[in-house]
Amino acid sequence: MPRATLAAVAREAAVSRQTVSNALNAPERVRPETRDRVLQAVARLGYRPHRAAQTLRTRRSQTVGARIERLAEGVQGVVLVRFLHALTARAQLQGYRVLLFAAEDDERETAAYAELLDDHDLDAFVLTGTHLGDARTAWLTAHDVPFVTFGRPWGSVAADHAWVDVDGAAGTRAATEHLVSTGHRRIAFLGWPMGSGAGDDRRTGWHRACAAAGLAVADLEVAALDGLETGRAAAAALLARPEPPTALVCVSDSLALGAWTEITARGLEPGRDVAVIGFDDSPAAAVVGLSSVSQPLEAAAETSLDLLREVLAGSARPPAPRSVLLTPRLALRRSG
Amino acid sequence: MPRATLAAVAREAAVSRQTVSNALNAPERVRPETRDRVLQAVARLGYRPHRAAQTLRTRRSQTVGARIERLAEGVQGVVLVRFLHALTARAQLQGYRVLLFAAEDDERETAAYAELLDDHDLDAFVLTGTHLGDARTAWLTAHDVPFVTFGRPWGSVAADHAWVDVDGAAGTRAATEHLVSTGHRRIAFLGWPMGSGAGDDRRTGWHRACAAAGLAVADLEVAALDGLETGRAAAAALLARPEPPTALVCVSDSLALGAWTEITARGLEPGRDVAVIGFDDSPAAAVVGLSSVSQPLEAAAETSLDLLREVLAGSARPPAPRSVLLTPRLALRRSG
DNA sequence: TTGAAAGCGCTAACAA
DNA sequence: TTGTTAGCGCTTTCAA
């Protein structure tokens, strides 16, 4: 069966094409009984509008762009996938689709924006992995393109755009508080080097929880680039001290799993001898029994779309863009 | 700067619009000097055709659909992400985009096809996770929709479509041969229940390698649903035997990691006391040092697009659809 | 080899 | 409230 066109629906319902269009897009302009007649014809014929035609006319594609990143060697990346799945699933419930693109760096990503906007009339973008001095948000703002970021705008300049993020500090704070409540007094933080927004944020949570519990933090903070080997080395340095920490809060599962390796290599048991808590709740964490801070990615996707709708609705007379901070959950396992 | 239209290019090059179109789409019909003039105008104005208009006219969207799966609890799923990234990156080099969709099961996936074809004029689909009695390939074939599968058509009926797959049997055979070469004589296979195409294929590789080496396989084969706990239980049963195996070839990293947990829980060391080799080379495998069979996903994505081009080119007078079997690589680590 | 005309399916602007 | 007209940007006839 060939697809039904709007014209066919108009014939079927014995109205003009414009009335069909109105019945679907501006129902309040059509008398209820006319509208019913049209909707019945739509149902009978199984009519759905043709996107290309709609896009050509309205310059809106009902499609949002999202970048898919190359999966790093580490344990990260699962977060992006889960988010993308949730985003796609929820978007399509609202009549939106997600178009993928790949880009090696920010510069090429903005080039991709230009192309996708010109060629495909994308309505908006969903960005992930925001970072300090993010050139992408500046470009999108300058070009008046609707977008939301999953990840808050890091840095001093209060970027004025809609964003969702997970409260990393709350996650590490909860992790630290849990360790305190189970009797730990020397809790170290295994973080990334200063200057990464998310990393600094997560460090803050640990720091505050320690302060609130009256625990010392001096000498209990080490930094390492993300990775298993680096995490292992950093943990080795901590454990080699005369008075080693009894618990480790880590900025990522990669570092935590590296620490895990070092701990077991020393004949110690994570959780019993040294507590370890990671961040991201990757599958690998579940595998080995590593406690980890779990990001609410379904909620993040849903909120992204909520914010996007607001941005798209208000693009003429923009209200203050909203931002939402979601609280992560602590997934407790054997290690902490 | 507003986007340049084809009409603008025509004015700039002082030709008609059709000549511009011809110069771009059917160069042989245009005199070389005219063509040059047009191409220069295109470059000067930075013209790129508008997809919606092109699609409306030609019924081709230069877009392929791909389903993004919900990431299971286990370790799987990373394979899909890596494949999707490679697919997206390579597709866009050829002027194609990847449109995502989500579907809970095969039935809803075919419903999604119908919708995407009608509404978005998708040119083709790339399917992953083929299985026995796959309703999706039948639907696509019946509706004459171009597609490629990553995963061969399992089952007796020789489905007549283009596909790429990784030779799972070759992977487990290589793993088994490696274990044989390091002195193992009692090599068990920890697989999925009979009836899954990929699982049976992987079992075959182990079986053949054992037969070739003159090793017994009786009683050395256990099956479990994919998962960590199930893998652990299956490994426990194997290791509790009077004459336990000295090595385990596993159908997936999830099962292998489950076995890993059981081995270490017994105070044994994977690789030294019991060898374990998994399948998929997930990040978790790298984390713990699990040897694993690694699928060439970049190659799979590239081949998928090659095959898709052939299918699209030959859709009028179809040649025999091609199929390609790629050989996986054995990533050796501490465990085997 | 190039150009003129028509129309893909839809909706914005306007008229009735 | 409904219908008419026009046109989004492109390519496919067909004629020059």
XYZ file of C-alpha atoms (C1' of nucleotides) in Angstrom:
704
model
C 0.000 0.000 0.000
C 1.410 3.381 -0.998
C 1.652 5.988 1.699
C -1.305 8.290 2.083
C -0.672 11.953 1.438
C -2.313 14.916 3.039
C -4.223 15.463 -0.182
C -5.683 11.973 0.071
C -6.827 12.682 3.603
C -8.420 15.908 2.411
C -10.352 14.019 -0.238
C -11.358 11.320 2.218
C -12.622 13.851 4.737
C -14.072 16.108 2.054
C -12.207 19.184 3.214
C -9.349 21.204 1.800
C -5.739 20.279 2.361
C -5.219 23.283 4.532
C -7.950 22.164 6.867
C -6.264 18.821 7.291
C -3.041 20.601 8.090
C -4.807 22.806 10.583
C -6.656 19.956 12.190
C -3.310 18.356 12.902
C -1.120 21.345 13.677
C -3.515 23.998 14.980
C -6.575 22.106 16.203
C -8.077 25.152 17.875
C -8.678 26.708 14.488
C -10.898 23.911 13.344
C -14.432 23.178 14.393
C -14.506 20.034 16.576
C -16.712 18.071 14.216
C -14.524 18.920 11.223
C -11.514 17.966 13.236
C -13.049 14.609 14.123
C -13.846 13.927 10.519
C -10.273 14.700 9.557
C -8.794 12.581 12.321
C -10.966 9.677 11.321
C -9.764 9.969 7.757
C -6.202 10.129 9.039
C -6.732 6.950 11.032
C -8.487 5.184 8.170
C -5.722 5.910 5.729
C -2.894 5.512 8.224
C -1.650 8.915 7.274
C 1.554 10.326 8.706
C 3.130 13.525 7.433
C 6.182 13.247 5.261
C 9.129 14.648 7.147
C 11.109 15.903 4.190
C 8.175 17.921 2.925
C 7.438 19.256 6.371
C 11.078 20.133 6.883
C 11.366 21.842 3.538
C 8.423 24.007 4.349
C 8.930 24.720 8.037
C 12.673 24.511 8.387
C 12.226 22.229 11.312
C 13.172 18.589 11.100
C 11.993 17.173 14.415
C 15.488 15.832 14.720
C 18.226 16.537 17.220
C 21.900 15.901 16.715
C 24.151 14.068 19.118
C 27.772 13.196 18.854
C 28.920 9.668 19.421
C 32.393 9.561 20.908
C 35.070 7.083 20.189
C 35.067 4.750 23.137
C 38.241 5.227 25.114
C 40.297 2.273 26.243
C 39.253 2.743 29.834
C 36.006 1.879 31.444
C 34.268 5.148 30.649
C 32.021 5.469 27.658
C 29.284 3.262 28.951
C 27.804 6.379 30.443
C 27.463 7.946 27.016
C 25.833 4.872 25.561
C 23.247 4.579 28.256
C 22.485 8.245 27.934
C 22.158 8.005 24.160
C 19.817 5.079 24.409
C 17.611 6.815 26.919
C 17.667 9.974 24.834
C 16.685 8.148 21.668
C 13.927 6.167 23.336
C 12.367 9.201 24.980
C 12.821 11.479 22.009
C 10.934 9.185 19.712
C 7.998 9.083 22.106
C 7.709 12.794 21.473
C 8.083 12.554 17.723
C 11.752 13.414 17.664
C 14.640 11.479 16.218
C 18.317 11.488 17.082
C 20.841 11.902 14.305
C 24.357 10.766 15.091
C 27.567 12.353 14.028
C 31.202 11.796 14.850
C 33.867 14.423 15.388
C 37.459 14.186 16.516
C 37.572 17.428 18.456
C 35.585 20.538 19.316
C 36.606 22.418 16.215
C 35.426 19.683 13.942
C 32.340 19.322 16.051
C 31.313 22.922 15.417
C 32.022 22.409 11.735
C 29.657 19.454 11.908
C 27.002 21.665 13.500
C 27.137 24.084 10.609
C 26.792 21.307 8.108
C 23.998 19.543 9.934
C 22.057 22.742 10.374
C 22.384 23.724 6.749
C 21.799 20.340 5.224
C 19.462 18.667 7.652
C 17.755 21.540 9.432
C 18.411 19.948 12.791
C 16.266 21.561 15.431
C 18.765 21.311 18.248
C 21.799 19.583 19.647
C 22.432 17.638 22.790
C 26.025 17.968 23.926
C 27.843 15.700 26.287
C 31.211 16.002 27.929
C 31.286 19.719 28.584
C 34.638 21.021 29.709
C 36.457 24.170 30.640
C 36.517 26.722 27.860
C 34.137 24.695 25.755
C 34.191 26.215 22.278
C 31.057 24.391 21.230
C 28.600 26.115 23.519
C 30.011 29.488 22.544
C 29.543 28.674 18.878
C 26.002 27.458 19.318
C 25.066 30.481 21.403
C 26.633 32.844 18.901
C 24.720 31.194 16.090
C 21.497 31.139 18.030
C 21.123 27.392 17.813
C 18.980 25.687 20.442
C 20.882 23.195 22.547
C 21.160 21.545 25.932
C 24.234 20.153 27.516
C 24.505 17.090 29.665
C 27.236 18.505 31.852
C 27.214 21.964 33.355
C 29.187 24.882 31.931
C 32.505 24.765 33.750
C 34.568 27.866 34.255
C 34.074 31.363 35.506
C 31.936 32.721 32.714
C 28.381 31.870 33.580
C 27.400 30.464 30.217
C 23.772 31.197 29.675
C 22.351 27.991 28.376
C 20.157 25.143 29.482
C 21.921 22.226 31.054
C 21.424 19.084 33.086
C 24.130 17.609 35.166
C 24.720 15.101 37.871
C 25.823 16.509 41.178
C 29.236 14.907 41.413
C 30.028 16.541 44.732
C 26.877 15.072 46.236
C 27.982 11.664 44.997
C 31.435 11.759 46.520
C 30.037 13.330 49.651
C 27.579 10.473 50.054
C 30.383 8.003 49.408
C 32.592 9.660 51.998
C 29.804 9.920 54.546
C 29.082 6.260 54.113
C 32.715 5.433 54.794
C 32.714 7.677 57.832
C 29.609 5.946 59.132
C 31.332 2.568 58.847
C 34.176 3.793 60.979
C 36.801 5.042 58.564
C 38.906 7.985 59.709
C 41.609 8.158 57.070
C 39.785 8.526 53.775
C 41.860 9.434 50.741
C 40.711 10.945 47.453
C 42.089 9.622 44.221
C 41.269 12.330 41.693
C 42.137 13.811 38.351
C 44.615 16.685 38.096
C 43.152 20.059 39.055
C 41.396 21.962 36.331
C 38.842 19.482 35.086
C 35.429 20.742 36.085
C 33.862 17.407 36.892
C 36.970 16.198 38.689
C 37.229 19.285 40.866
C 33.557 19.070 41.657
C 33.869 15.491 42.824
C 36.889 16.363 44.916
C 34.837 19.039 46.655
C 32.285 16.523 47.902
C 34.940 14.409 49.538
C 36.601 17.467 50.995
C 33.414 18.822 52.542
C 32.355 15.496 53.980
C 35.744 15.098 55.604
C 35.604 18.603 57.010
C 32.118 18.014 58.361
C 33.292 14.849 60.086
C 36.369 16.558 61.444
C 38.738 14.407 59.444
C 42.101 15.492 58.139
C 42.546 15.757 54.404
C 46.149 16.906 54.236
C 48.311 14.367 52.402
C 45.268 12.295 51.601
C 44.716 13.710 48.162
C 46.439 12.345 45.090
C 45.853 13.092 41.443
C 46.344 10.941 38.370
C 45.293 10.988 34.755
C 42.399 8.654 34.140
C 43.408 5.073 33.584
C 43.985 1.751 35.214
C 47.755 1.870 35.444
C 47.818 5.424 36.736
C 45.202 4.509 39.305
C 47.206 1.551 40.418
C 50.371 3.601 40.779
C 48.587 6.302 42.741
C 47.058 3.728 45.062
C 50.459 2.103 45.518
C 51.919 5.424 46.612
C 49.112 5.933 49.108
C 49.332 2.446 50.560
C 53.107 2.600 50.896
C 52.881 5.402 53.424
C 53.673 4.842 57.076
C 50.085 5.573 57.932
C 48.101 4.567 54.874
C 44.455 5.488 54.345
C 41.845 2.869 55.157
C 39.488 3.985 52.433
C 39.706 5.451 48.928
C 37.129 7.618 47.236
C 37.881 7.728 43.529
C 36.881 10.179 40.828
C 36.239 7.409 38.310
C 35.811 3.673 38.049
C 38.950 3.453 35.944
C 41.088 4.836 38.742
C 39.159 2.847 41.307
C 39.696 -0.382 39.398
C 43.374 0.447 39.091
C 43.481 0.894 42.854
C 41.572 -2.349 43.172
C 44.266 -4.176 41.275
C 46.958 -2.777 43.533
C 45.041 -3.673 46.663
C 44.460 -7.280 45.663
C 48.044 -7.583 44.435
C 49.141 -6.753 47.964
C 47.085 -9.625 49.270
C 44.523 -7.282 50.701
C 40.806 -7.552 50.143
C 38.905 -4.516 48.917
C 36.160 -3.722 51.376
C 37.606 -5.686 54.255
C 41.136 -4.296 54.351
C 40.828 -1.155 52.292
C 37.520 0.303 51.201
C 37.228 1.621 47.633
C 34.413 3.526 46.023
C 34.427 4.488 42.368
C 32.360 6.741 40.145
C 30.126 5.907 37.151
C 28.894 2.471 38.068
C 30.358 0.874 34.994
C 29.685 -2.779 34.209
C 33.212 -3.566 35.331
C 32.368 -2.229 38.779
C 29.460 -4.603 39.035
C 31.677 -7.428 37.844
C 34.286 -7.135 40.521
C 31.995 -5.877 43.259
C 33.226 -2.318 43.348
C 30.965 0.183 45.084
C 30.386 3.145 42.836
C 28.456 6.360 42.426
C 25.744 5.767 39.852
C 24.521 8.533 37.577
C 20.768 8.729 36.876
C 21.076 8.647 33.106
C 17.454 7.967 32.288
C 16.503 11.027 34.265
C 19.275 13.020 32.628
C 17.962 12.127 29.185
C 14.413 12.948 30.107
C 15.396 16.253 31.646
C 17.480 17.120 28.593
C 14.422 16.752 26.439
C 12.286 18.758 28.844
C 14.779 21.590 28.722
C 15.075 21.312 24.983
C 11.339 21.730 24.619
C 11.494 24.838 26.743
C 14.341 26.236 24.695
C 12.588 25.484 21.431
C 9.298 26.915 22.646
C 10.911 30.076 23.939
C 13.305 30.718 21.107
C 11.359 33.790 20.100
C 11.109 35.381 23.526
C 13.607 33.435 25.581
C 12.991 32.969 29.289
C 15.991 32.335 31.478
C 17.399 28.980 30.419
C 16.926 26.460 33.143
C 19.447 24.155 34.643
C 18.907 20.995 36.608
C 21.254 19.191 38.934
C 20.430 15.548 39.515
C 21.522 13.621 42.564
C 23.400 10.401 41.952
C 22.868 7.195 43.841
C 25.458 5.233 45.724
C 25.632 1.649 44.499
C 27.113 -0.220 47.428
C 28.873 -3.502 46.863
C 31.549 -5.533 48.567
C 34.276 -2.930 48.282
C 32.849 -0.271 50.538
C 25.408 34.510 5.893
C 22.309 32.730 4.638
C 22.806 29.432 2.954
C 23.305 29.496 -0.793
C 20.649 27.805 -2.881
C 21.057 26.061 -6.155
C 19.379 29.025 -7.809
C 22.039 31.321 -6.411
C 24.735 29.118 -7.846
C 22.974 29.193 -11.191
C 22.966 32.995 -11.163
C 26.595 33.109 -10.077
C 27.661 30.745 -12.844
C 25.276 32.286 -15.352
C 23.607 29.016 -16.224
C 20.222 27.533 -15.529
C 19.419 25.663 -12.354
C 19.203 22.320 -14.122
C 22.693 22.767 -15.433
C 23.926 23.213 -11.897
C 22.076 20.112 -10.857
C 23.494 18.208 -13.791
C 26.997 19.445 -13.184
C 26.774 17.987 -9.689
C 24.753 14.840 -10.257
C 25.422 13.883 -13.862
C 28.703 15.563 -14.809
C 29.006 13.672 -18.083
C 26.062 15.591 -19.453
C 27.741 18.924 -19.050
C 30.533 20.404 -21.090
C 33.745 20.441 -19.026
C 34.110 24.211 -19.118
C 30.515 24.735 -18.028
C 31.042 22.222 -15.297
C 34.151 24.030 -14.076
C 32.310 27.316 -14.022
C 29.546 25.751 -11.959
C 31.925 24.074 -9.542
C 33.741 27.332 -9.003
C 30.494 29.051 -8.204
C 29.634 26.223 -5.831
C 32.932 26.661 -4.057
C 32.655 30.460 -3.948
C 29.221 30.375 -2.390
C 29.899 27.358 -0.204
C 26.853 25.718 -1.657
C 25.635 22.373 -0.396
C 22.344 20.860 -1.456
C 19.494 20.947 1.001
C 18.728 17.428 2.124
C 15.023 17.860 2.716
C 14.487 19.221 -0.765
C 16.613 16.523 -2.288
C 14.814 13.874 -0.298
C 11.396 15.191 -1.190
C 12.277 15.024 -4.827
C 14.317 11.829 -5.034
C 12.921 9.787 -2.172
C 16.403 9.122 -0.992
C 17.688 10.639 2.217
C 21.338 9.666 2.336
C 20.579 8.369 5.764
C 20.708 4.888 7.217
C 18.909 3.715 10.307
C 20.478 1.855 13.185
C 18.969 0.645 16.393
C 20.597 1.483 19.666
C 20.045 -1.224 22.222
C 19.465 -0.825 25.878
C 22.738 -1.678 27.508
C 22.304 -4.898 29.405
C 23.519 -5.271 32.941
C 26.400 -7.430 31.846
C 29.531 -6.426 30.123
C 28.184 -6.674 26.590
C 27.029 -3.622 24.762
C 30.394 -2.026 24.353
C 30.650 -3.937 21.132
C 27.587 -2.175 19.788
C 28.868 1.246 20.756
C 32.203 0.792 19.128
C 30.511 -0.493 16.023
C 28.081 2.434 15.956
C 30.867 4.936 16.311
C 32.866 3.400 13.514
C 29.758 3.213 11.358
C 28.875 6.850 11.950
C 32.386 8.087 11.325
C 32.806 6.187 8.102
C 29.314 6.848 6.838
C 29.701 10.577 7.108
C 32.887 10.454 5.053
C 30.707 9.143 2.256
C 27.956 11.671 2.718
C 25.715 9.447 4.744
C 24.264 9.974 8.193
C 23.109 7.515 10.808
C 19.697 7.960 12.351
C 19.126 6.225 15.660
C 16.033 4.537 16.878
C 15.148 2.416 19.866
C 12.937 -0.640 19.936
C 12.139 -3.123 22.653
C 11.861 -6.191 20.452
C 11.869 -7.376 16.863
C 8.208 -6.707 16.308
C 8.510 -3.119 17.376
C 11.691 -2.847 15.399
C 9.927 -3.731 12.168
C 7.196 -1.278 13.057
C 9.931 1.310 13.427
C 11.248 0.433 9.978
C 7.904 1.118 8.409
C 7.659 4.448 10.130
C 11.202 5.504 9.337
C 10.844 4.537 5.713
C 7.578 6.383 5.293
C 8.449 9.468 7.256
C 12.163 9.826 6.721
C 12.802 7.982 3.469
C 15.712 6.137 5.018
C 17.836 4.564 2.323
C 18.802 1.482 4.264
C 19.205 -0.161 7.636
C 22.130 -1.669 9.424
C 21.051 -4.439 11.763
C 23.003 -5.848 14.630
C 22.405 -8.859 16.822
C 20.948 -11.242 14.256
C 19.478 -14.379 15.737
C 17.672 -17.558 14.833
C 14.370 -16.931 13.098
C 15.058 -13.226 12.836
C 11.778 -11.606 11.853
C 13.481 -8.369 10.893
C 15.434 -9.602 7.905
C 12.360 -11.369 6.583
C 10.366 -8.167 6.850
C 13.004 -6.072 5.141
C 13.422 -8.577 2.361
C 9.681 -8.848 1.847
C 9.417 -5.069 1.657
C 12.377 -4.773 -0.633
C 14.287 -2.519 1.721
C 18.073 -2.400 1.353
C 19.933 -3.549 4.433
C 23.051 -5.209 5.766
C 23.393 -7.150 8.942
C 26.328 -7.231 11.268
C 25.894 -10.850 12.223
C 25.219 -13.637 9.755
C 21.775 -15.119 9.144
C 21.519 -17.999 11.589
C 19.363 -20.985 10.879
C 18.769 -23.417 8.086
C 17.106 -21.113 5.601
C 19.874 -19.440 3.672
C 18.628 -15.875 3.969
C 19.648 -14.063 0.872
C 21.009 -10.790 2.113
C 24.296 -9.007 2.522
C 26.023 -9.518 5.828
C 29.287 -9.083 7.672
C 30.196 -11.134 10.637
C 33.075 -12.059 12.825
C 34.166 -15.650 12.667
C 33.440 -16.683 16.227
C 34.568 -20.257 15.679
C 37.938 -19.007 14.463
C 38.206 -16.939 17.633
C 37.506 -19.769 20.048
C 39.632 -22.095 17.971
C 42.577 -19.715 18.237
C 41.959 -19.394 21.962
C 41.842 -23.142 22.404
C 44.921 -23.711 20.255
C 46.788 -21.177 22.313
C 45.846 -23.018 25.484
C 46.892 -26.320 23.947
C 50.234 -24.834 22.977
C 50.825 -23.762 26.558
C 50.315 -27.297 27.775
C 46.655 -27.509 28.720
C 44.953 -30.847 28.165
C 41.646 -30.410 29.935
C 40.049 -27.384 28.355
C 36.405 -26.706 29.143
C 33.910 -24.594 27.242
C 31.588 -22.315 29.115
C 28.875 -21.483 26.605
C 25.327 -20.325 26.138
C 22.497 -22.830 25.895
C 22.245 -24.519 22.499
C 20.251 -22.710 19.879
C 21.866 -19.304 19.788
C 23.665 -18.985 16.487
C 26.668 -17.067 17.721
C 26.992 -19.250 20.806
C 26.867 -22.486 18.846
C 29.380 -21.110 16.381
C 31.812 -20.275 19.136
C 31.362 -23.681 20.694
C 32.283 -25.265 17.364
C 35.683 -23.581 17.322
C 36.555 -24.985 20.717
C 35.246 -28.391 19.763
C 37.264 -28.597 16.567
C 40.466 -27.405 18.145
C 40.106 -30.004 20.871
C 39.426 -32.728 18.322
C 42.429 -31.668 16.260
C 44.629 -31.859 19.347
C 43.202 -35.206 20.354
C 41.671 -33.833 23.525
C 38.523 -35.136 25.151
C 35.517 -32.851 25.237
C 33.034 -35.090 26.998
C 31.882 -33.581 30.291
C 33.884 -30.444 29.580
C 31.031 -28.476 28.146
C 28.662 -26.469 30.293
C 26.009 -23.959 29.336
C 24.651 -20.940 31.158
C 22.602 -17.910 30.336
C 24.779 -14.860 29.908
C 25.666 -13.129 33.138
C 28.178 -12.888 35.911
C 26.379 -14.958 38.487
C 25.488 -17.703 36.062
C 29.087 -17.777 34.872
C 30.317 -18.034 38.398
C 27.958 -20.895 39.189
C 28.911 -22.777 36.044
C 32.599 -22.360 36.809
C 32.000 -23.533 40.365
C 30.412 -26.713 39.080
C 33.336 -27.353 36.746
C 35.978 -26.721 39.376
C 34.247 -28.883 41.948
C 34.756 -31.978 39.851
C 37.217 -34.675 40.846
C 39.268 -33.888 37.791
C 38.597 -30.225 37.054
C 39.600 -28.532 33.812
C 42.800 -26.492 33.808
C 41.504 -23.971 31.316
C 38.176 -22.346 30.397
C 37.216 -20.991 27.012
C 34.157 -18.784 27.434
C 31.527 -17.649 24.975
C 31.441 -14.140 26.448
C 33.341 -11.855 28.766
C 30.389 -11.798 31.125
C 30.597 -15.522 31.704
C 34.378 -15.373 31.772
C 34.358 -12.659 34.402
C 31.887 -14.655 36.419
C 34.263 -17.596 36.228
C 37.062 -15.239 37.174
C 35.253 -14.295 40.339
C 34.802 -17.940 41.298
C 38.437 -18.757 40.609
C 39.796 -15.922 42.730
C 37.262 -16.676 45.455
C 38.792 -20.138 45.704
C 42.171 -18.582 46.277
C 43.329 -19.519 42.811
C 44.941 -17.167 40.346
C 43.527 -16.909 36.849
C 46.246 -17.709 34.351
C 48.515 -19.454 36.799
C 46.131 -21.950 38.339
C 43.268 -21.921 35.886
C 43.451 -20.266 32.490
C 40.420 -18.268 31.310
C 39.752 -16.711 27.936
C 36.686 -14.621 27.239
C 35.029 -13.202 24.164
C 34.456 -9.556 23.149
C 37.426 -7.836 24.681
C 35.312 -5.577 26.840
C 36.924 -2.838 28.920
C 36.334 -4.971 31.990
C 38.525 -7.672 30.487
C 41.356 -5.215 30.072
C 40.797 -4.045 33.626
C 41.228 -7.363 35.306
C 43.700 -8.808 32.808
C 41.366 -11.278 31.181
C 42.482 -12.641 27.823
C 39.702 -12.284 25.300
C 38.792 -12.670 21.668
C 38.610 -9.205 20.115
C 36.248 -8.394 17.280
C 37.493 -6.129 14.465
C 34.682 -3.593 14.718
C 36.210 -0.868 12.595
C 36.554 -3.348 9.777
C 33.042 -4.604 10.363
C 31.655 -1.072 10.055
C 33.641 -0.363 6.930
C 32.595 -3.613 5.328
C 28.969 -2.969 6.233
C 29.087 0.265 4.289
C 30.834 -1.357 1.357
C 28.126 -3.978 1.168
C 25.429 -1.377 1.589
C 26.774 0.542 -1.371
C 26.655 -2.596 -3.448
C 23.107 -3.315 -2.370
C 21.987 0.237 -3.092
C 23.724 0.309 -6.447
C 22.275 -3.014 -7.516
C 18.764 -2.585 -6.194
C 17.397 -2.519 -9.729
C 19.159 -5.624 -11.012
C 20.467 -7.279 -7.892
C 23.678 -9.281 -8.043
C 24.115 -11.997 -5.458
C 24.386 -10.251 -2.102
C 27.839 -10.601 -0.705
C 28.843 -11.758 2.704
C 32.091 -11.254 4.534
C 33.497 -13.149 7.476
C 36.136 -11.293 9.454
C 38.705 -12.992 11.606
C 38.954 -11.877 15.219
C 42.155 -11.328 17.116
C 43.184 -12.955 20.357
C 44.019 -10.353 22.994
C 46.281 -12.201 25.389
C 46.623 -11.011 28.960
C 47.505 -12.518 32.315
C 44.620 -14.954 32.417
C 45.642 -17.217 29.556
C 24.556 20.403 -24.363
C 21.449 23.530 -22.162
C 16.940 25.506 -20.602
C 11.836 25.749 -19.410
C 8.201 23.759 -16.938
C 6.323 20.880 -13.546
C 5.831 18.983 -9.178
C 7.596 16.064 -4.861
C 4.123 17.006 0.093
C 3.604 20.202 3.013
C 2.208 24.822 5.452
C 2.276 30.228 5.758
C -0.192 34.005 4.288
C -4.127 35.661 2.854
C -9.002 35.728 1.110
C -13.647 34.319 1.398
C -13.962 28.539 10.254
C -12.562 27.092 5.767
C -10.436 27.404 1.150
C -7.176 29.371 -2.348
C -2.739 30.524 -3.758
C 1.982 30.270 -3.575
C 6.343 28.379 -2.815
C 10.114 25.887 0.358
C 14.834 23.736 -2.982
C 15.504 20.364 -5.595
C 15.439 17.046 -9.825
C 12.938 14.849 -13.634
C 10.668 15.093 -17.690
C 10.772 17.141 -22.167
C 11.703 20.679 -25.590
C 15.024 23.808 -27.746
